[in-house]
Amino acid sequence: MRTLICVMAFVAGCASANVEARLPVIEQQVFGRLCTLESAEVVESSGIALSRLTRGVYWTHNDSGDGANLYAFDASGKDLGTYTLKGVEAVDWEDIASATINGKPYLFVGDIGDNNRIRQSVIVYRIPEPSTAAGSIQVTEFEKFVLRYPDGEHDCEALLVTPEGNVQLVTKSRDGESGVYFSDLKHGESTLRRLGTLRLDGSTPLMRMATAGDMNANGTRVVIRTYLAALLYEGSPDDWFTKRPAAIPVPFEGQSEAICFDFDFRRVITTSEGSPCQVNWTLIPERK
């Protein structure tokens, strides 16, 4: 979704203060720039995931308008290759996640965006994580899962993966009422199951729309990104969305639609649309 950056910048300061006033804020936050991507192909980063295969490597992709391309880079921003899913049309890729399932690392890509709410189904791709190498690489080994909502069409930009390899989709809504949906990815085509509702508070829609998300490897923490904030939830994969979140004061990035936990779960990594792509980190001190 392309939102006017000037409007977002106008409300960023007061909106961020509003979030922090409403929610408990984790003290002594530290954030900064991780890197600038070397690849000029990443112009609308819409998702980010850490590698489960190689420490220090990350994956991202563009929003709608690009092909079915994944871009690998390291913590210095070095381009580690472009990986194209062979024969796949990328309708509206909105998020990416990674997980290790039965000892094997996977990437999960969500073709789940639906701004106009007209798609009768969305798609999640599960890809054995490839080893990185420079250049353009064709990816032929992957699985495609066609998912339908049980209650009509929804826009969605947040994809979570549980430690068991199940998928959760968190929908995007201007009123802050996001549905949380579940799939075990056991069938090529299936209907999602609604787990519950995630309520995002805020004085402006930019604070209430879920634009990205991630679950840590042991399923005890979830982070949700909005255009103006990041929210940390602690719980289990079954109930995290019922918990009261803590606001993480991340830097203002413009149209931010990507977030993931880093190798150290106390740190989250974020990107934003724009070129050259900037990658930031935020340290989350443990609660005392």
Short mmCIF file of C-alpha atoms in Angstrom, two decimals:
data_model
loop_
_atom_site.label_atom_id
_atom_site.label_comp_id
_atom_site.label_asym_id
_atom_site.label_seq_id
_atom_site.Cartn_x
_atom_site.Cartn_y
_atom_site.Cartn_z
CA MET A 1 0.00 0.00 0.00
CA ARG A 2 1.45 3.34 -1.04
CA THR A 3 0.67 6.00 1.56
CA LEU A 4 1.70 9.63 1.21
CA ILE A 5 5.02 9.98 3.03
CA CYS A 6 4.41 13.68 3.70
CA VAL A 7 1.25 12.86 5.65
CA MET A 8 3.07 10.23 7.64
CA ALA A 9 5.91 12.57 8.50
CA PHE A 10 3.42 15.22 9.67
CA VAL A 11 1.80 12.92 12.20
CA ALA A 12 4.86 10.85 13.16
CA GLY A 13 5.99 12.84 16.19
CA CYS A 14 2.61 13.27 17.87
CA ALA A 15 1.48 9.75 16.97
CA SER A 16 4.61 8.12 18.40
CA ALA A 17 4.14 10.08 21.61
CA ASN A 18 0.52 8.94 21.69
CA VAL A 19 1.54 5.28 21.40
CA GLU A 20 4.03 5.64 24.23
CA ALA A 21 1.44 7.37 26.40
CA ARG A 22 -1.05 4.56 25.97
CA LEU A 23 1.25 1.56 26.34
CA PRO A 24 4.05 0.55 28.71
CA VAL A 25 7.35 1.53 27.08
CA ILE A 26 10.43 -0.63 27.47
CA GLU A 27 13.07 1.59 29.05
CA GLN A 28 16.51 2.49 27.71
CA GLN A 29 15.84 1.78 24.05
CA VAL A 30 18.75 1.99 21.69
CA PHE A 31 18.33 2.05 17.92
CA GLY A 32 20.47 2.83 14.91
CA ARG A 33 21.39 2.05 11.31
CA LEU A 34 22.46 -1.49 10.51
CA CYS A 35 23.33 -0.90 6.86
CA THR A 36 22.34 0.49 3.48
CA LEU A 37 21.65 -2.15 0.86
CA GLU A 38 24.12 -2.42 -1.96
CA SER A 39 21.48 -3.78 -4.31
CA ALA A 40 19.68 -1.08 -6.30
CA GLU A 41 16.90 -3.56 -7.07
CA VAL A 42 15.36 -3.25 -3.60
CA VAL A 43 13.24 -0.12 -3.92
CA GLU A 44 10.14 -1.02 -1.88
CA SER A 45 11.25 -3.38 0.87
CA SER A 46 8.03 -4.88 2.20
CA GLY A 47 9.31 -7.73 4.35
CA ILE A 48 12.47 -8.89 6.09
CA ALA A 49 13.61 -12.17 7.62
CA LEU A 50 16.84 -13.42 9.09
CA SER A 51 18.56 -16.42 7.62
CA ARG A 52 18.24 -19.67 9.56
CA LEU A 53 21.01 -21.15 7.44
CA THR A 54 23.79 -18.54 7.69
CA ARG A 55 24.27 -16.24 10.64
CA GLY A 56 24.52 -12.60 9.63
CA VAL A 57 22.45 -12.99 6.45
CA TYR A 58 19.00 -11.48 5.87
CA TRP A 59 16.29 -11.73 3.20
CA THR A 60 13.94 -9.12 1.81
CA HIS A 61 11.62 -8.55 -1.16
CA ASN A 62 9.82 -5.70 -2.88
CA ASP A 63 6.17 -4.74 -2.67
CA SER A 64 3.84 -5.26 -5.64
CA GLY A 65 5.30 -4.41 -9.02
CA ASP A 66 8.40 -6.60 -8.84
CA GLY A 67 8.77 -10.18 -9.95
CA ALA A 68 8.91 -13.20 -7.64
CA ASN A 69 12.30 -12.13 -6.34
CA LEU A 70 14.03 -12.58 -2.99
CA TYR A 71 17.11 -10.51 -2.19
CA ALA A 72 19.81 -11.72 0.21
CA PHE A 73 22.22 -9.38 1.98
CA ASP A 74 24.53 -9.36 4.98
CA ALA A 75 24.86 -6.99 7.95
CA SER A 76 27.05 -4.64 5.91
CA GLY A 77 24.43 -4.44 3.15
CA LYS A 78 26.46 -6.51 0.69
CA ASP A 79 24.38 -7.98 -2.15
CA LEU A 80 24.31 -11.77 -1.80
CA GLY A 81 22.19 -12.53 -4.81
CA THR A 82 18.70 -12.34 -6.29
CA TYR A 83 16.60 -15.51 -6.02
CA THR A 84 13.63 -15.84 -8.37
CA LEU A 85 10.86 -18.38 -7.83
CA LYS A 86 10.59 -19.99 -11.24
CA GLY A 87 7.18 -19.75 -12.88
CA VAL A 88 5.64 -17.69 -10.08
CA GLU A 89 3.66 -14.48 -10.50
CA ALA A 90 4.06 -12.14 -7.54
CA VAL A 91 0.67 -10.45 -7.19
CA ASP A 92 1.32 -8.54 -3.96
CA TRP A 93 4.14 -9.91 -1.84
CA GLU A 94 3.85 -8.30 1.59
CA ASP A 95 5.90 -10.23 4.15
CA ILE A 96 8.54 -12.90 4.60
CA ALA A 97 9.41 -15.09 7.58
CA SER A 98 11.95 -17.79 8.35
CA ALA A 99 11.88 -20.87 10.55
CA THR A 100 13.73 -24.11 11.17
CA ILE A 101 11.36 -27.08 10.85
CA ASN A 102 12.63 -30.54 11.79
CA GLY A 103 16.18 -29.26 11.55
CA LYS A 104 15.76 -27.75 8.08
CA PRO A 105 15.70 -23.97 7.44
CA TYR A 106 12.82 -22.52 5.41
CA LEU A 107 11.66 -19.19 4.09
CA PHE A 108 7.94 -18.37 3.99
CA VAL A 109 6.76 -15.70 1.56
CA GLY A 110 3.28 -14.19 1.84
CA ASP A 111 1.57 -13.13 -1.39
CA ILE A 112 -1.19 -11.82 0.84
CA GLY A 113 -1.76 -8.15 0.00
CA ASP A 114 -5.23 -7.15 -1.14
CA ASN A 115 -5.73 -3.39 -0.90
CA ASN A 116 -9.09 -3.52 -2.68
CA ARG A 117 -10.23 -6.72 -0.95
CA ILE A 118 -11.04 -8.52 -4.19
CA ARG A 119 -8.85 -11.64 -3.97
CA GLN A 120 -10.79 -14.82 -3.30
CA SER A 121 -7.61 -16.47 -2.05
CA VAL A 122 -4.05 -15.59 -1.06
CA ILE A 123 -0.83 -17.58 -1.32
CA VAL A 124 2.02 -18.57 0.98
CA TYR A 125 5.19 -20.06 -0.49
CA ARG A 126 7.40 -22.34 1.61
CA ILE A 127 10.97 -22.52 0.31
CA PRO A 128 13.91 -24.55 1.59
CA GLU A 129 16.34 -21.73 2.30
CA PRO A 130 19.00 -21.61 -0.43
CA SER A 131 22.66 -21.01 0.19
CA THR A 132 23.64 -17.51 -0.87
CA ALA A 133 25.79 -16.76 -3.88
CA ALA A 134 26.30 -13.65 -5.99
CA GLY A 135 24.24 -13.17 -9.12
CA SER A 136 20.79 -14.22 -10.26
CA ILE A 137 19.56 -17.65 -9.19
CA GLN A 138 16.47 -19.56 -10.27
CA VAL A 139 14.65 -21.28 -7.38
CA THR A 140 12.75 -24.37 -8.47
CA GLU A 141 12.22 -26.13 -5.13
CA PHE A 142 9.28 -24.65 -3.23
CA GLU A 143 5.69 -25.38 -2.17
CA LYS A 144 2.62 -23.26 -2.88
CA PHE A 145 -0.30 -23.02 -0.44
CA VAL A 146 -3.55 -21.38 -1.52
CA LEU A 147 -5.42 -20.00 1.48
CA ARG A 148 -8.97 -18.64 1.78
CA TYR A 149 -10.44 -16.61 4.63
CA PRO A 150 -13.55 -18.07 6.29
CA ASP A 151 -15.26 -14.66 6.49
CA GLY A 152 -14.63 -12.77 3.28
CA GLU A 153 -11.68 -10.93 1.74
CA HIS A 154 -9.05 -9.09 3.80
CA ASP A 155 -5.98 -7.01 3.16
CA CYS A 156 -2.96 -8.44 4.96
CA GLU A 157 0.71 -7.51 5.31
CA ALA A 158 1.85 -9.52 8.36
CA LEU A 159 2.97 -13.15 8.20
CA LEU A 160 4.11 -15.08 11.30
CA VAL A 161 5.49 -18.62 11.48
CA THR A 162 5.25 -20.68 14.66
CA PRO A 163 8.02 -23.03 15.91
CA GLU A 164 6.01 -25.93 14.46
CA GLY A 165 5.93 -24.34 11.02
CA ASN A 166 2.33 -23.20 11.15
CA VAL A 167 1.39 -19.85 9.64
CA GLN A 168 -0.52 -16.96 11.16
CA LEU A 169 -1.80 -14.03 9.08
CA VAL A 170 -2.61 -10.72 10.78
CA THR A 171 -4.89 -8.59 8.65
CA LYS A 172 -4.59 -4.85 8.09
CA SER A 173 -7.45 -2.51 8.91
CA ARG A 174 -7.79 1.24 9.39
CA ASP A 175 -9.97 0.76 12.46
CA GLY A 176 -7.32 -1.28 14.30
CA GLU A 177 -9.40 -4.48 14.39
CA SER A 178 -7.01 -7.01 12.87
CA GLY A 179 -8.03 -10.62 12.46
CA VAL A 180 -5.50 -13.33 13.36
CA TYR A 181 -5.82 -16.40 11.13
CA PHE A 182 -4.13 -19.82 11.21
CA SER A 183 -3.05 -22.49 8.75
CA ASP A 184 -1.01 -25.64 9.35
CA LEU A 185 -0.03 -25.74 5.64
CA LYS A 186 -0.89 -29.41 5.38
CA HIS A 187 -2.86 -29.03 2.18
CA GLY A 188 -2.20 -27.26 -1.08
CA GLU A 189 -5.52 -25.44 -0.76
CA SER A 190 -7.38 -24.82 2.47
CA THR A 191 -9.50 -22.41 4.50
CA LEU A 192 -7.81 -20.40 7.22
CA ARG A 193 -9.08 -20.66 10.79
CA ARG A 194 -9.69 -17.45 12.71
CA LEU A 195 -7.88 -17.47 16.06
CA GLY A 196 -9.09 -14.11 17.33
CA THR A 197 -8.76 -10.35 17.07
CA LEU A 198 -5.72 -8.13 17.56
CA ARG A 199 -6.77 -4.63 18.62
CA LEU A 200 -4.32 -1.89 17.71
CA ASP A 201 -4.91 1.42 19.48
CA GLY A 202 -3.99 4.86 18.18
CA SER A 203 -5.31 8.29 17.25
CA THR A 204 -4.56 7.90 13.52
CA PRO A 205 -5.01 5.00 11.09
CA LEU A 206 -1.23 4.98 10.55
CA MET A 207 -0.93 3.69 14.14
CA ARG A 208 -3.70 1.13 13.76
CA MET A 209 -2.70 -0.69 10.58
CA ALA A 210 -0.51 -3.80 10.93
CA THR A 211 2.12 -3.61 8.18
CA ALA A 212 4.46 -6.46 9.22
CA GLY A 213 5.11 -8.98 11.97
CA ASP A 214 7.39 -11.72 13.22
CA MET A 215 7.43 -14.47 15.85
CA ASN A 216 10.66 -15.51 17.53
CA ALA A 217 12.02 -19.04 17.13
CA ASN A 218 10.62 -20.41 20.40
CA GLY A 219 7.21 -18.78 20.02
CA THR A 220 7.35 -16.63 23.15
CA ARG A 221 7.43 -13.20 21.52
CA VAL A 222 5.69 -11.50 18.61
CA VAL A 223 6.48 -8.09 17.20
CA ILE A 224 3.96 -6.17 15.10
CA ARG A 225 4.88 -3.15 12.98
CA THR A 226 2.62 -0.26 12.10
CA TYR A 227 3.61 2.74 10.02
CA LEU A 228 4.56 4.67 13.15
CA ALA A 229 5.39 2.13 15.85
CA ALA A 230 6.48 -1.39 16.76
CA LEU A 231 4.66 -3.38 19.43
CA LEU A 232 6.08 -6.29 21.42
CA TYR A 233 3.78 -9.07 22.65
CA GLU A 234 4.79 -11.82 25.06
CA GLY A 235 2.79 -15.02 25.27
CA SER A 236 2.29 -18.25 23.37
CA PRO A 237 1.48 -18.74 19.68
CA ASP A 238 -2.14 -19.36 20.73
CA ASP A 239 -2.74 -16.25 22.81
CA TRP A 240 -0.12 -13.55 22.14
CA PHE A 241 -2.72 -11.29 20.48
CA THR A 242 -4.75 -11.14 23.71
CA LYS A 243 -1.83 -9.69 25.70
CA ARG A 244 -1.08 -6.05 26.43
CA PRO A 245 1.87 -4.97 24.25
CA ALA A 246 4.87 -2.84 25.05
CA ALA A 247 5.72 -0.04 22.63
CA ILE A 248 9.16 -0.19 21.05
CA PRO A 249 10.24 3.34 20.05
CA VAL A 250 11.77 2.56 16.67
CA PRO A 251 13.09 5.38 14.44
CA PHE A 252 10.65 6.97 11.99
CA GLU A 253 11.30 5.38 8.61
CA GLY A 254 8.57 6.69 6.35
CA GLN A 255 6.53 3.85 4.89
CA SER A 256 7.76 1.06 7.14
CA GLU A 257 6.39 -2.36 6.21
CA ALA A 258 9.04 -4.81 7.42
CA ILE A 259 10.26 -6.14 10.77
CA CYS A 260 11.89 -9.27 12.15
CA PHE A 261 13.63 -10.50 15.27
CA ASP A 262 17.38 -10.66 14.90
CA PHE A 263 19.61 -13.58 15.89
CA ASP A 264 19.55 -12.04 19.36
CA PHE A 265 15.83 -11.91 20.22
CA ARG A 266 16.38 -8.67 22.12
CA ARG A 267 16.95 -6.89 18.82
CA VAL A 268 14.54 -6.26 15.96
CA ILE A 269 15.46 -5.30 12.41
CA THR A 270 13.31 -2.98 10.29
CA THR A 271 13.31 -1.59 6.76
CA SER A 272 11.20 0.85 4.81
CA GLU A 273 10.18 1.49 1.26
CA GLY A 274 12.63 3.72 -0.57
CA SER A 275 15.93 3.54 -2.43
CA PRO A 276 18.65 3.04 -1.43
CA CYS A 277 17.07 0.71 1.13
CA GLN A 278 17.98 1.56 4.73
CA VAL A 279 18.05 -1.19 7.36
CA ASN A 280 17.75 -0.26 11.05
CA TRP A 281 18.01 -2.07 14.36
CA THR A 282 16.36 -1.54 17.73
CA LEU A 283 17.64 -3.14 20.92
CA ILE A 284 15.02 -4.39 23.36
CA PRO A 285 16.42 -4.64 26.91
CA GLU A 286 14.99 -7.45 28.99
CA ARG A 287 12.38 -6.52 31.55
CA LYS A 288 13.66 -6.50 35.13
#
